[in-house]
Short mmCIF file of C-alpha atoms in Angstrom, two decimals:
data_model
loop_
_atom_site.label_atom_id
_atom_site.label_comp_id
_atom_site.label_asym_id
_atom_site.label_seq_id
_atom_site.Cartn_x
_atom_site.Cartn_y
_atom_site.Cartn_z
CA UNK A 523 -44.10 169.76 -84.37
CA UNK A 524 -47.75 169.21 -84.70
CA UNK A 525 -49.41 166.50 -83.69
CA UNK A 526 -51.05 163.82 -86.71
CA UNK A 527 -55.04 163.60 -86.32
CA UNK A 528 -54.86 160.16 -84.82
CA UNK A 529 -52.68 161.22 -81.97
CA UNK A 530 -54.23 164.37 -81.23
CA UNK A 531 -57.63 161.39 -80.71
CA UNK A 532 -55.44 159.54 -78.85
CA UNK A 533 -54.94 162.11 -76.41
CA UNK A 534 -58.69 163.09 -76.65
CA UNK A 535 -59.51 159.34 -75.30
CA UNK A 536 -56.78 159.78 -72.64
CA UNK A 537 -58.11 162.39 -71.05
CA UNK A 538 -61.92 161.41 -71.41
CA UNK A 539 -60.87 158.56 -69.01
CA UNK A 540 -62.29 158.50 -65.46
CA UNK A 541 -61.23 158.09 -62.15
CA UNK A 542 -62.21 154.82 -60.46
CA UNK A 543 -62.25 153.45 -57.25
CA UNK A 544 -60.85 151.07 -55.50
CA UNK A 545 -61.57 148.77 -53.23
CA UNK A 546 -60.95 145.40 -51.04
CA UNK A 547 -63.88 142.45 -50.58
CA UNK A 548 -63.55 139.66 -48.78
CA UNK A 549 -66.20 137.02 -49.16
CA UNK A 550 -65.28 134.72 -45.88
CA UNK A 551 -68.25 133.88 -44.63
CA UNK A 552 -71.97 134.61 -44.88
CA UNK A 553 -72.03 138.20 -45.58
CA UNK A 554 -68.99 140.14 -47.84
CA UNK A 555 -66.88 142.89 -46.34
CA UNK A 556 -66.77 145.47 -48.63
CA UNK A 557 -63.18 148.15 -47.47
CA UNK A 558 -61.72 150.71 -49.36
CA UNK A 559 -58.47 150.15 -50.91
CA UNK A 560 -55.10 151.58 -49.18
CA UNK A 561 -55.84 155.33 -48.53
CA UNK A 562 -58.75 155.29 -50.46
CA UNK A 563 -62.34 156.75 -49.26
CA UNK A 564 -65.33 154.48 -48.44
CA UNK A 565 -66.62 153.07 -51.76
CA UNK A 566 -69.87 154.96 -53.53
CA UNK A 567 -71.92 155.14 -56.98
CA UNK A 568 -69.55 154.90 -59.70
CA UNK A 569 -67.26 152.67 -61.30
CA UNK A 570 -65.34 150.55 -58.44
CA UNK A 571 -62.08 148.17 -59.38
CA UNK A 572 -62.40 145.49 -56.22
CA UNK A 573 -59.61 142.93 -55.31
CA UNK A 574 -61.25 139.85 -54.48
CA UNK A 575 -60.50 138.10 -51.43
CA UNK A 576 -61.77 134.92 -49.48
CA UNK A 577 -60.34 133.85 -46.22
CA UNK A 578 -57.91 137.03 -46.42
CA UNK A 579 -55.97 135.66 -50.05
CA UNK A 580 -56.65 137.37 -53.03
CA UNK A 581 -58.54 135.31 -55.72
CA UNK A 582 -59.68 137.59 -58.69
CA UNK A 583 -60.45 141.48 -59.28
CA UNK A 584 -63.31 142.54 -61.21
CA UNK A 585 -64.47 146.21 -62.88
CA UNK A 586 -67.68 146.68 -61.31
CA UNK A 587 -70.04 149.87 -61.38
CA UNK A 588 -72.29 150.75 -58.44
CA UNK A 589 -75.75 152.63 -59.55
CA UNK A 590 -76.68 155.62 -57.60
CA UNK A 591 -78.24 155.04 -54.26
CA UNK A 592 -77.45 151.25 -53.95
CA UNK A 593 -75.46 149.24 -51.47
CA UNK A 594 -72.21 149.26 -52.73
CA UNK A 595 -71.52 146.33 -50.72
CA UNK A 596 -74.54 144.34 -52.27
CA UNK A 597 -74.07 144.92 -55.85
CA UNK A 598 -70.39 143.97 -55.66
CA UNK A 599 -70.84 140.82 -53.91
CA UNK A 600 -73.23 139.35 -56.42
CA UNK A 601 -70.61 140.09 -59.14
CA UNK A 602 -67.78 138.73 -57.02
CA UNK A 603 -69.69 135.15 -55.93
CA UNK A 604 -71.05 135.18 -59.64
CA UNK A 605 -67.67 135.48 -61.22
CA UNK A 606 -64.13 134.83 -58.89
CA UNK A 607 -64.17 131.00 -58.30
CA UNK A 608 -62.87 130.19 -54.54
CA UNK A 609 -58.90 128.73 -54.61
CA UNK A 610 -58.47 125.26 -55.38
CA UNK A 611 -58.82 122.85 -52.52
CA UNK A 612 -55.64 121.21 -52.84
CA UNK A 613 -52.22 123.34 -52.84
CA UNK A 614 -50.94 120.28 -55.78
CA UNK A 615 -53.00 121.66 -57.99
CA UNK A 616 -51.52 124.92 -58.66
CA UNK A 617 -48.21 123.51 -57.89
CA UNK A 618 -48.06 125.30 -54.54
CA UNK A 619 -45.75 123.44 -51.91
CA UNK A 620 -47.43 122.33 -48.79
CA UNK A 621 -45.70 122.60 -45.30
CA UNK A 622 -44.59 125.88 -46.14
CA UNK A 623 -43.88 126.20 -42.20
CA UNK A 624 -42.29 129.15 -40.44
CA UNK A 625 -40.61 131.84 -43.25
CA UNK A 626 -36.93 132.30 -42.83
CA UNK A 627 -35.52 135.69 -41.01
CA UNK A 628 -35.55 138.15 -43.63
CA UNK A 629 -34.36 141.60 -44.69
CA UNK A 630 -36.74 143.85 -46.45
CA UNK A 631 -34.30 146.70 -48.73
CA UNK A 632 -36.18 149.45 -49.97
CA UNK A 633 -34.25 151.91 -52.04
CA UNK A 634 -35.05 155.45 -52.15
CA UNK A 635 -34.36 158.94 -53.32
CA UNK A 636 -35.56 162.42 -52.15
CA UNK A 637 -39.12 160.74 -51.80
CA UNK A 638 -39.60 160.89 -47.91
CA UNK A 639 -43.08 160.96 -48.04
CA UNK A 640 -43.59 158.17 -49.87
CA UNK A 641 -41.25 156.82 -48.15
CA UNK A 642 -42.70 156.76 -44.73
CA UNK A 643 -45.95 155.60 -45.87
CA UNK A 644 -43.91 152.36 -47.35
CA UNK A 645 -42.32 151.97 -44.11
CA UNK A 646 -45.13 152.14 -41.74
CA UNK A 647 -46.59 149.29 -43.70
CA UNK A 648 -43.44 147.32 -43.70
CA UNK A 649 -43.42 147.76 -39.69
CA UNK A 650 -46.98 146.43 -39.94
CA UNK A 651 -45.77 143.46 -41.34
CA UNK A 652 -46.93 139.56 -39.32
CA UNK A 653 -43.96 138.27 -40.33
CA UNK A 654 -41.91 137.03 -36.75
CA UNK A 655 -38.58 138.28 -37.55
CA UNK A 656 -37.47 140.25 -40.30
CA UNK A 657 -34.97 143.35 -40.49
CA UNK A 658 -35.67 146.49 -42.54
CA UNK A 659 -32.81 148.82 -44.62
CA UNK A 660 -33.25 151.87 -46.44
CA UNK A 661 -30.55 152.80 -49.03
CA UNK A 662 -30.52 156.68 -49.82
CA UNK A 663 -29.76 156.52 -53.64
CA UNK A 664 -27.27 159.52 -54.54
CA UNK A 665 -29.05 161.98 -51.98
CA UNK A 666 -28.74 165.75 -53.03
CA UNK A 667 -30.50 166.45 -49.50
CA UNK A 668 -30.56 164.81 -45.80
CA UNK A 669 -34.38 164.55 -45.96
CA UNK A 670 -34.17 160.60 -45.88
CA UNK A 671 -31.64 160.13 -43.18
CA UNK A 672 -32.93 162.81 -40.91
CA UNK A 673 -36.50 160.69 -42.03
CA UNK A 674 -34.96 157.38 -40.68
CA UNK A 675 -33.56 158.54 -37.85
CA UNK A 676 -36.22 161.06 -36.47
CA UNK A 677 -38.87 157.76 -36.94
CA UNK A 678 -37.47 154.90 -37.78
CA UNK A 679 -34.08 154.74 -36.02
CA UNK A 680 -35.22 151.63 -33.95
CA UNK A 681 -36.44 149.85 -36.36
CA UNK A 682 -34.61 150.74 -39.56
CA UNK A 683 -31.28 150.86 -40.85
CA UNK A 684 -29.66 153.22 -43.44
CA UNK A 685 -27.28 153.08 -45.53
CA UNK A 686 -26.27 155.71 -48.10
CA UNK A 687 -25.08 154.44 -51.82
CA UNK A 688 -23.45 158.09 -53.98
CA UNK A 689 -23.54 156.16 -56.86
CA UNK A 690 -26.87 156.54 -58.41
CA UNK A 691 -28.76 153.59 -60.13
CA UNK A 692 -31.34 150.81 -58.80
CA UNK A 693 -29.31 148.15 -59.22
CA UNK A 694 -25.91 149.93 -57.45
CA UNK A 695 -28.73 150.82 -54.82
CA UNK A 696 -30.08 147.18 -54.59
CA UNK A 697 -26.06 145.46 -54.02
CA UNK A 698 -25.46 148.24 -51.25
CA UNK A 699 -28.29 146.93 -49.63
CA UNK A 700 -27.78 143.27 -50.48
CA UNK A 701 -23.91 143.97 -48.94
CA UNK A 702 -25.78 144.89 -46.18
CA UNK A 703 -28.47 142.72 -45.06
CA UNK A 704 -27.99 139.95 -42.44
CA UNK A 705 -31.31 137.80 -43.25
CA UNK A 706 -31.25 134.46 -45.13
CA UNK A 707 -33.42 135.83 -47.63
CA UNK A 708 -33.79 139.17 -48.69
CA UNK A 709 -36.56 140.94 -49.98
CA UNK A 710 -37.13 144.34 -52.00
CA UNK A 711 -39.79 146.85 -52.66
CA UNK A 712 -39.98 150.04 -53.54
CA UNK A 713 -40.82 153.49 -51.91
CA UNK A 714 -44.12 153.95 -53.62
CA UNK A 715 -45.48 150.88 -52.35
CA UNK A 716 -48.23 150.01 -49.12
CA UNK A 717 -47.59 146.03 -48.19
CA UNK A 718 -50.42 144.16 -47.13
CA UNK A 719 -49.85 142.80 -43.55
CA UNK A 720 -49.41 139.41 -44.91
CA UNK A 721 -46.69 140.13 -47.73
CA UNK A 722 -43.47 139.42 -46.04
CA UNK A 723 -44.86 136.35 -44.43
CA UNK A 724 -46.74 134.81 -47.77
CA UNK A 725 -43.75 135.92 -49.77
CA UNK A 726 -40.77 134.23 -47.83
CA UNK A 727 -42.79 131.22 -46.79
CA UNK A 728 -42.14 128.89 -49.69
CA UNK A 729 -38.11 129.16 -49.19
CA UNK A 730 -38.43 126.97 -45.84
CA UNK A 731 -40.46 124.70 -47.90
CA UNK A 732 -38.15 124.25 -50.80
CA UNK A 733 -34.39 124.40 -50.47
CA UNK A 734 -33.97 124.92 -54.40
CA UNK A 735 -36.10 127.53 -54.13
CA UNK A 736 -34.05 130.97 -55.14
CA UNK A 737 -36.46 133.47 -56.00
CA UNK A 738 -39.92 134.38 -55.27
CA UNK A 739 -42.14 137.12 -56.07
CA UNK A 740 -45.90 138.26 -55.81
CA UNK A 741 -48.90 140.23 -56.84
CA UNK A 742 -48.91 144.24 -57.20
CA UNK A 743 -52.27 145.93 -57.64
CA UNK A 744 -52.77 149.08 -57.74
CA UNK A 745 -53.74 151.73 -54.56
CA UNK A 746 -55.20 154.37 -56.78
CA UNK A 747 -56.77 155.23 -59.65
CA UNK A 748 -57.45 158.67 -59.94
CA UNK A 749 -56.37 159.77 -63.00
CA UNK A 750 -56.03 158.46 -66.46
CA UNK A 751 -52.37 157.20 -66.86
CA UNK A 752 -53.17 155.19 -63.68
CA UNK A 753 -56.42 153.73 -64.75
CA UNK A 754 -54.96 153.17 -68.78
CA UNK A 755 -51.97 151.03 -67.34
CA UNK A 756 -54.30 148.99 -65.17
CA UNK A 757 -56.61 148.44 -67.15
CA UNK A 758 -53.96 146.40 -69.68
CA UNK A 759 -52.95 143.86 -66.61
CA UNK A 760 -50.70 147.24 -64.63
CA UNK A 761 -47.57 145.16 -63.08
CA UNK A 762 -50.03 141.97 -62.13
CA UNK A 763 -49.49 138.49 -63.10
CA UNK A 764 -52.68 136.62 -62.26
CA UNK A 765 -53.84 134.55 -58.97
CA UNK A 766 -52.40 131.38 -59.91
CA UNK A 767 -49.07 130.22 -57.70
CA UNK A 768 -46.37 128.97 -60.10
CA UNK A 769 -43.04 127.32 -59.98
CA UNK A 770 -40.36 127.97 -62.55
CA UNK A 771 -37.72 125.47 -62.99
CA UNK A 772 -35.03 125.53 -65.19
CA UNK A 773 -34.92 121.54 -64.69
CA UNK A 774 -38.47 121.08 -66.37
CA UNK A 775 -39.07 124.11 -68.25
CA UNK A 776 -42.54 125.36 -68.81
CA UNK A 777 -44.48 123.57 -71.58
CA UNK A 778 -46.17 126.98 -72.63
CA UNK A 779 -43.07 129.51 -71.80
CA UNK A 780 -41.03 128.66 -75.07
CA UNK A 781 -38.88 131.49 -74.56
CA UNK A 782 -38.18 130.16 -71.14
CA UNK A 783 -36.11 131.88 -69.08
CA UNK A 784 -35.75 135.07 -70.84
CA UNK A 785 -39.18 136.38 -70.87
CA UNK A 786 -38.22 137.61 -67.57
CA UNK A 787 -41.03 140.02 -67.80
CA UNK A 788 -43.82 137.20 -66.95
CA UNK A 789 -41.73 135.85 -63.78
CA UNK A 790 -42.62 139.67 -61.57
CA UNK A 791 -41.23 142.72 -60.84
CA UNK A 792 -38.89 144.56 -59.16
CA UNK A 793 -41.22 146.25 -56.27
CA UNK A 794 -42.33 142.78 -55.30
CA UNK A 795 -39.04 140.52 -55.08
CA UNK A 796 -37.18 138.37 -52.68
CA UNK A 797 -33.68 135.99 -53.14
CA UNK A 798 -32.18 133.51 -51.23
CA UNK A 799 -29.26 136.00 -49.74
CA UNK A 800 -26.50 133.45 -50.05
CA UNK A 801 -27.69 132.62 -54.29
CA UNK A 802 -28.01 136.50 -54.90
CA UNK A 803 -24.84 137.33 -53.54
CA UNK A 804 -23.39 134.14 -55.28
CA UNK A 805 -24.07 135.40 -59.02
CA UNK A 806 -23.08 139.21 -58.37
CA UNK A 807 -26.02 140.47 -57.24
CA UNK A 808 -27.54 142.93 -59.78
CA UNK A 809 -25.93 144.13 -63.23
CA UNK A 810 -25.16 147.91 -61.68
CA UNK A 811 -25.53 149.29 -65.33
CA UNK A 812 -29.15 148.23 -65.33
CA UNK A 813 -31.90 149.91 -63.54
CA UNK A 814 -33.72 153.17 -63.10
CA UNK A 815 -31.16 156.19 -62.74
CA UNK A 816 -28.79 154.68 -65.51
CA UNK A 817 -28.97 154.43 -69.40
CA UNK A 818 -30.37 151.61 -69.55
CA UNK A 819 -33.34 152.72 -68.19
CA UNK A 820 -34.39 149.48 -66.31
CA UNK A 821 -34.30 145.71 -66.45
CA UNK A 822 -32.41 144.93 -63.33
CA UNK A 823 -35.34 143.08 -61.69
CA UNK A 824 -35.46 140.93 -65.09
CA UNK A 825 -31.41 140.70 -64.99
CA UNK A 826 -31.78 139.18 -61.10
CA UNK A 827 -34.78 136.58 -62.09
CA UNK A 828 -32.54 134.91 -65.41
CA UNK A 829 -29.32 134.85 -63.39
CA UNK A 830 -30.75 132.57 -60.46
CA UNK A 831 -32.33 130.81 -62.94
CA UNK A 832 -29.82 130.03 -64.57
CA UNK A 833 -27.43 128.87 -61.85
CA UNK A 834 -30.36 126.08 -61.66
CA UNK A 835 -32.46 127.32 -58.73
CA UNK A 836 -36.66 128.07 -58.78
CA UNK A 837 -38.62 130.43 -59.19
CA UNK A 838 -41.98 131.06 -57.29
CA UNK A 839 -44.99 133.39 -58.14
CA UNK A 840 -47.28 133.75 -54.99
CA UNK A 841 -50.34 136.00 -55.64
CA UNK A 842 -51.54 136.22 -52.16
CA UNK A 843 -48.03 138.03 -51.52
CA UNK A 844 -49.69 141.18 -52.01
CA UNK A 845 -48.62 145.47 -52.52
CA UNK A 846 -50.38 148.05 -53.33
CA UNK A 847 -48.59 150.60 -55.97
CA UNK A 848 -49.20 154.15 -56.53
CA UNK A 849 -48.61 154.09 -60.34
CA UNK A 850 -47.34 157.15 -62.25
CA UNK A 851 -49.90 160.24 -62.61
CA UNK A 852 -49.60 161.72 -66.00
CA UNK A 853 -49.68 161.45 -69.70
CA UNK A 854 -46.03 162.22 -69.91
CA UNK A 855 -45.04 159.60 -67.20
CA UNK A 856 -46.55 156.70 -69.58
CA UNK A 857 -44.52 157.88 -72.01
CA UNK A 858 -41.11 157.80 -70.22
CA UNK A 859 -42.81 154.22 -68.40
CA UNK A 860 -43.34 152.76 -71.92
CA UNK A 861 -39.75 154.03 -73.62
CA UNK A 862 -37.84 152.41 -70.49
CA UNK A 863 -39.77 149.30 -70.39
CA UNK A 864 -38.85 148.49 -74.15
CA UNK A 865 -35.12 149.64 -73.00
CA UNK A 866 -35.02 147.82 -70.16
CA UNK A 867 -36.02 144.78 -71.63
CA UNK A 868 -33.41 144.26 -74.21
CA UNK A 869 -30.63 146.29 -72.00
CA UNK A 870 -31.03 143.32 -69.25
CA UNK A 871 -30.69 140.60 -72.03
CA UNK A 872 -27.92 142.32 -73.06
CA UNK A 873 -26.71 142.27 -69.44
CA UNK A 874 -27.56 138.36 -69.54
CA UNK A 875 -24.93 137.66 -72.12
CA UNK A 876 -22.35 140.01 -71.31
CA UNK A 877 -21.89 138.48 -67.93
CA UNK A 878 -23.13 135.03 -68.95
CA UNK A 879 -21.50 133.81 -72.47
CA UNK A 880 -22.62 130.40 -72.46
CA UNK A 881 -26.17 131.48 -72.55
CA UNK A 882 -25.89 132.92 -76.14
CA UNK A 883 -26.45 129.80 -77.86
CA UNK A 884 -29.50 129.14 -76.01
CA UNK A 885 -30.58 132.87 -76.58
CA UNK A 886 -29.96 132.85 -80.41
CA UNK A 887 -31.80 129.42 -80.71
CA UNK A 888 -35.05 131.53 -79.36
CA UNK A 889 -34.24 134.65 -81.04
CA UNK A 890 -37.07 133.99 -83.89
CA UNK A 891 -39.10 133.41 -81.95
CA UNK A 892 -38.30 136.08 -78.97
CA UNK A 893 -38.43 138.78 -81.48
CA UNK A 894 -42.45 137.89 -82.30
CA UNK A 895 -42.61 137.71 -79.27
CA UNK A 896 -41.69 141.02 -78.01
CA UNK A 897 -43.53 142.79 -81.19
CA UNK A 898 -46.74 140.75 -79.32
CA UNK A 899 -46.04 142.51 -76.23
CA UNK A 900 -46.32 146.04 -77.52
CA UNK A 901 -49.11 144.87 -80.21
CA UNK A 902 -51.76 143.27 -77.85
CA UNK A 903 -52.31 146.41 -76.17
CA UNK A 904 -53.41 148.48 -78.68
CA UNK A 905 -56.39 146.06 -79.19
CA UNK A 906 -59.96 147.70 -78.64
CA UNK A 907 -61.99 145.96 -76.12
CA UNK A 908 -61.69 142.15 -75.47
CA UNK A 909 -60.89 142.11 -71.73
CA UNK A 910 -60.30 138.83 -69.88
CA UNK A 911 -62.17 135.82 -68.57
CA UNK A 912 -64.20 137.08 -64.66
CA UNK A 913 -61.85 136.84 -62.16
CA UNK A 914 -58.92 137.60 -64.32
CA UNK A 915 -56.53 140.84 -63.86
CA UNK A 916 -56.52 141.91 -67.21
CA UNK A 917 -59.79 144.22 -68.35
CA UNK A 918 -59.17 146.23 -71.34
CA UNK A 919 -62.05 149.11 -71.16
CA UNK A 920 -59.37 151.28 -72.95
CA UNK A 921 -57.58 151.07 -75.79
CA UNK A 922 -54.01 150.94 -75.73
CA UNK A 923 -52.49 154.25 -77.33
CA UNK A 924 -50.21 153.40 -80.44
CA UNK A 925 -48.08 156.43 -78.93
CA UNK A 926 -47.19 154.25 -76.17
CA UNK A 927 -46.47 150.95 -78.05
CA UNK A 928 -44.32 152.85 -80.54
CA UNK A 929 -42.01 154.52 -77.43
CA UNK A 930 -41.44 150.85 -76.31
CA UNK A 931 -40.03 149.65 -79.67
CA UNK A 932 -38.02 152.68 -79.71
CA UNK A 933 -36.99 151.60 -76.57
CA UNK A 934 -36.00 148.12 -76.89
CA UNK A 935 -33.99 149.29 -80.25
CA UNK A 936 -31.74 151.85 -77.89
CA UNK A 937 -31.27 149.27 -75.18
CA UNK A 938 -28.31 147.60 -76.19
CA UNK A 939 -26.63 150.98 -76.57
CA UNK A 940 -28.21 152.14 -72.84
CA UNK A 941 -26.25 149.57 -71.35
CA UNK A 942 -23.09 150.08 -73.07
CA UNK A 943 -23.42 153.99 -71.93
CA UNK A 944 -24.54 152.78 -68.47
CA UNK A 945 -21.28 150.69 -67.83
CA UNK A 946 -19.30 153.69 -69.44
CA UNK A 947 -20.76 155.56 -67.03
CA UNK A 948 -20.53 153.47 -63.88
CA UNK A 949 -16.78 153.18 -64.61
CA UNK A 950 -16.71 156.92 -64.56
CA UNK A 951 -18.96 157.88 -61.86
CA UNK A 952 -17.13 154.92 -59.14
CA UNK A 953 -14.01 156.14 -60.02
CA UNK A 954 -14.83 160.12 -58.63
CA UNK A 955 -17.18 158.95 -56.10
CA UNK A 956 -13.42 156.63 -54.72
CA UNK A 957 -11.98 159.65 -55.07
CA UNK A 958 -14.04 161.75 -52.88
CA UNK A 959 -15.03 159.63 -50.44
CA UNK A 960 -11.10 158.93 -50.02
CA UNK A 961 -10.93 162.53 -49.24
CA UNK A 962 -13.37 162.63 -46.78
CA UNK A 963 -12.81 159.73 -44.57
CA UNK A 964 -9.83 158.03 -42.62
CA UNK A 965 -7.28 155.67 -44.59
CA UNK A 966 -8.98 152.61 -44.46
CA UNK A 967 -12.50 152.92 -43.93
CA UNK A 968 -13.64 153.65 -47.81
CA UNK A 969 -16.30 150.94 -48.95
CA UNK A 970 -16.69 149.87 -52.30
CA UNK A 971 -19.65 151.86 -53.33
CA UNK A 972 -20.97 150.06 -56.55
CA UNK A 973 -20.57 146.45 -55.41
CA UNK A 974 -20.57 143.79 -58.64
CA UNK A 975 -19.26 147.03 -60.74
CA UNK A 976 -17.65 145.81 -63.95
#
């Protein structure tokens, strides 16, 4: 079917958009120190995105073009000292706790499938890590090929553990791993990620500072932007969530969250996570009919955050817990990104009450509400120009395609359904993968495969 005249501009703007670079400065001390961003070549002329950094945290990014034949270095310092304030002096007045003290041993899960070379670039950063004791396990999501064991085990076998989960989905991935992990808190990322050296640590700090504390999650920016998908979806925010530390408690909700907790969406994401084991385990772990590689599309990160939440235990955004993501490529990718964010968004609510009745009447008293809500989510982006204060993460130099806000509607209407047809599914799917593995091993050594399946 041929395309209307407004999409066929749409896709004209899309494609007119330009690479940009990106980069790292850190303004400790005197004179800035201008490094390219995680596999990225030494910054020239041209249009640079820069994460902002002083003493080593992040504190703002900025959009910042470099004329031809000046220091790169230079020009983007003056922006960056004109525009990204320095942290607050006191922790109290973001709400950050002080003490935070030696982080808890850890596991770090990272779930994967037939992605080896992304893979080993995730783990060499997670080996990389300063954190003083942590453990690291790789679950090989439905493998069709040995490529990620024979991965682990060539290069990794000393450090890393596998663990292979037949039943496909995130969140089935996720509880293997969870059922598998020895640390008091456990942590997840994904396979397309780099870690700064500092993420484990800055991450799983705050648990050892507050025992109430059940979640925790940070800041993902991105490690390329080479071609226009990638530099469209970061220039509406990407997966960040600003450089100010925050505390969500269910106790005192949060004056300006009125939806609180079920606009999950604002609390993190998935590649960028870490629970209190022992709470995790204690509310099922993740719904296994939510996720990537189900019907439901996604939402199993979102599922996670309202479930500790609402057992009564915290939730803590930490910006200077930082990765770097290698977003998806092509026009075709934001499509399938936007149709299973809207899915994902009402399949994990749907999740929510399914497993936790006595939440409806809280939901339906914020329905109204929710619902403008979630049209202002898909609206907002398709606003020209406007951008955010300096030092914020959100620059729109490109308008949001109405393409792309339409898929997520259409997405959050088939969510509800995605779930059901993921659970129908699951049912199916554990029940031959028993089967088989019965077959292939020794009475008495078959493992539940989908852990928390319902």
């Amino acid at each position: 079917m041929a395309r209307s005249a407004r999409a066929r501009e749409e896709i004209r703007r899309f494609l007119d958009i330009g690479a940009v670079q990106v980069a790292e400065l850190d303004l400790d001390g005197d004179e800035a120190v201008l490094r390219p961003g995680p596999g990225s070549p030494p910054v020239t002329h041209g249009e640079v995105f820069v994460l902002v950094r002083r003493g080593g945290r992040p504190v703002g990014t900025l959009l910042g073009r470099v004329p031809e034949g000046a220091d790169a270095r230079v020009v983007l310092e003056g922006r960056a000292r004109a525009e990204c304030a320095p942290l607050p002096s006191a922790r109290a007045d973001t709400g950050e706790p002080s003490g935070l003290g030696e982080p808890p041993y850890t596991s770090v899960v990272v779930a994967t499938r037939e992605r080896a070379g992304q893979l080993a670039r995730a783990l060499d950063s997670l080996l990389a890590q300063d954190h003083p004791r942590f453990e690291i396990v790789v679950v090989d999501n439905a493998p069709v090929t040995d490529e990620t064991r024979e991965l682990v085990e060539r290069k990794y076998a000393e450090r890393v553990r596998y663990v292979c989960e037949r039943v496909p989905g995130l969140a089935v991935a996720h509880n293997a791993g969870l059922a598998a992990v020895r640390g008091e808190v456990v942590a997840f990322t994904d396979d397309d990620v780099v870690a700064d050296p500092r993420w484990l640590t800055e991450l799983t700090a705050p648990f050892a500072a507050d025992a109430g504390l059940g979640c925790a999650t940070g800041l993902i920016l991105p490690a390329r932007l080479t071609t226009p998908a990638q530099v469209l979806l970061e220039s509406h925010g990407g997966f960040a969530k600003g450089f100010t530390p925050r505390t969500y408690d269910p106790a005192r909700p949060p004056g300006d969250e009125p939806l609180f907790p079920f606009t999950a969406g604002r609390f993190g994401s998935g590649a960028n996570m870490a629970f209190r084991t022992a709470v995790l385990r204690s509310v099922g772990g993740f719904d296994p009919a939510t996720g990537a590689g189900t019907a439901a599309r996604g939402g199993d990160d979102l599922y996670g955050f309202v479930r500790v939440l609402a057992q009564g235990h915290r939730l803590r955004y930490t910006p200077s817990a930082l990765v770097w993501h290698h977003h998806r490529e092509t026009w075709r990718d934001l499509e399938t990104q936007a149709y299973g964010y809207g899915a994902g968004l009402t399949a994990y609510l749907t999740a929510v009450l399914v497993n936790r009745p006595a939440l409806l009447p809280a939901f339906l008293a914020r329905l109204p509400r929710g619902l403008a809500h979630a049209r202002t989510l898909t609206a907002v982006r398709e606003t020209e120009g406007g951008g955010a204060a300096p030092g914020d993460h959100d620059v729109r130099t490109h308008p949001w395609p109405r393409r792309l806000s339409r898929l997520q509607r259409r997405g959050m209407l088939y969510g509800p359904l995605g779930y059901v047809r993921a659970r129908r599914a699951l049912r199916a799917t554990v029940g031959a993968t028993a089967r088989e593995t019965a077959r292939e091993t020794a009475p008495g050594t078959v493992r539940e495969t989908a852990r928390g399946a319902r």
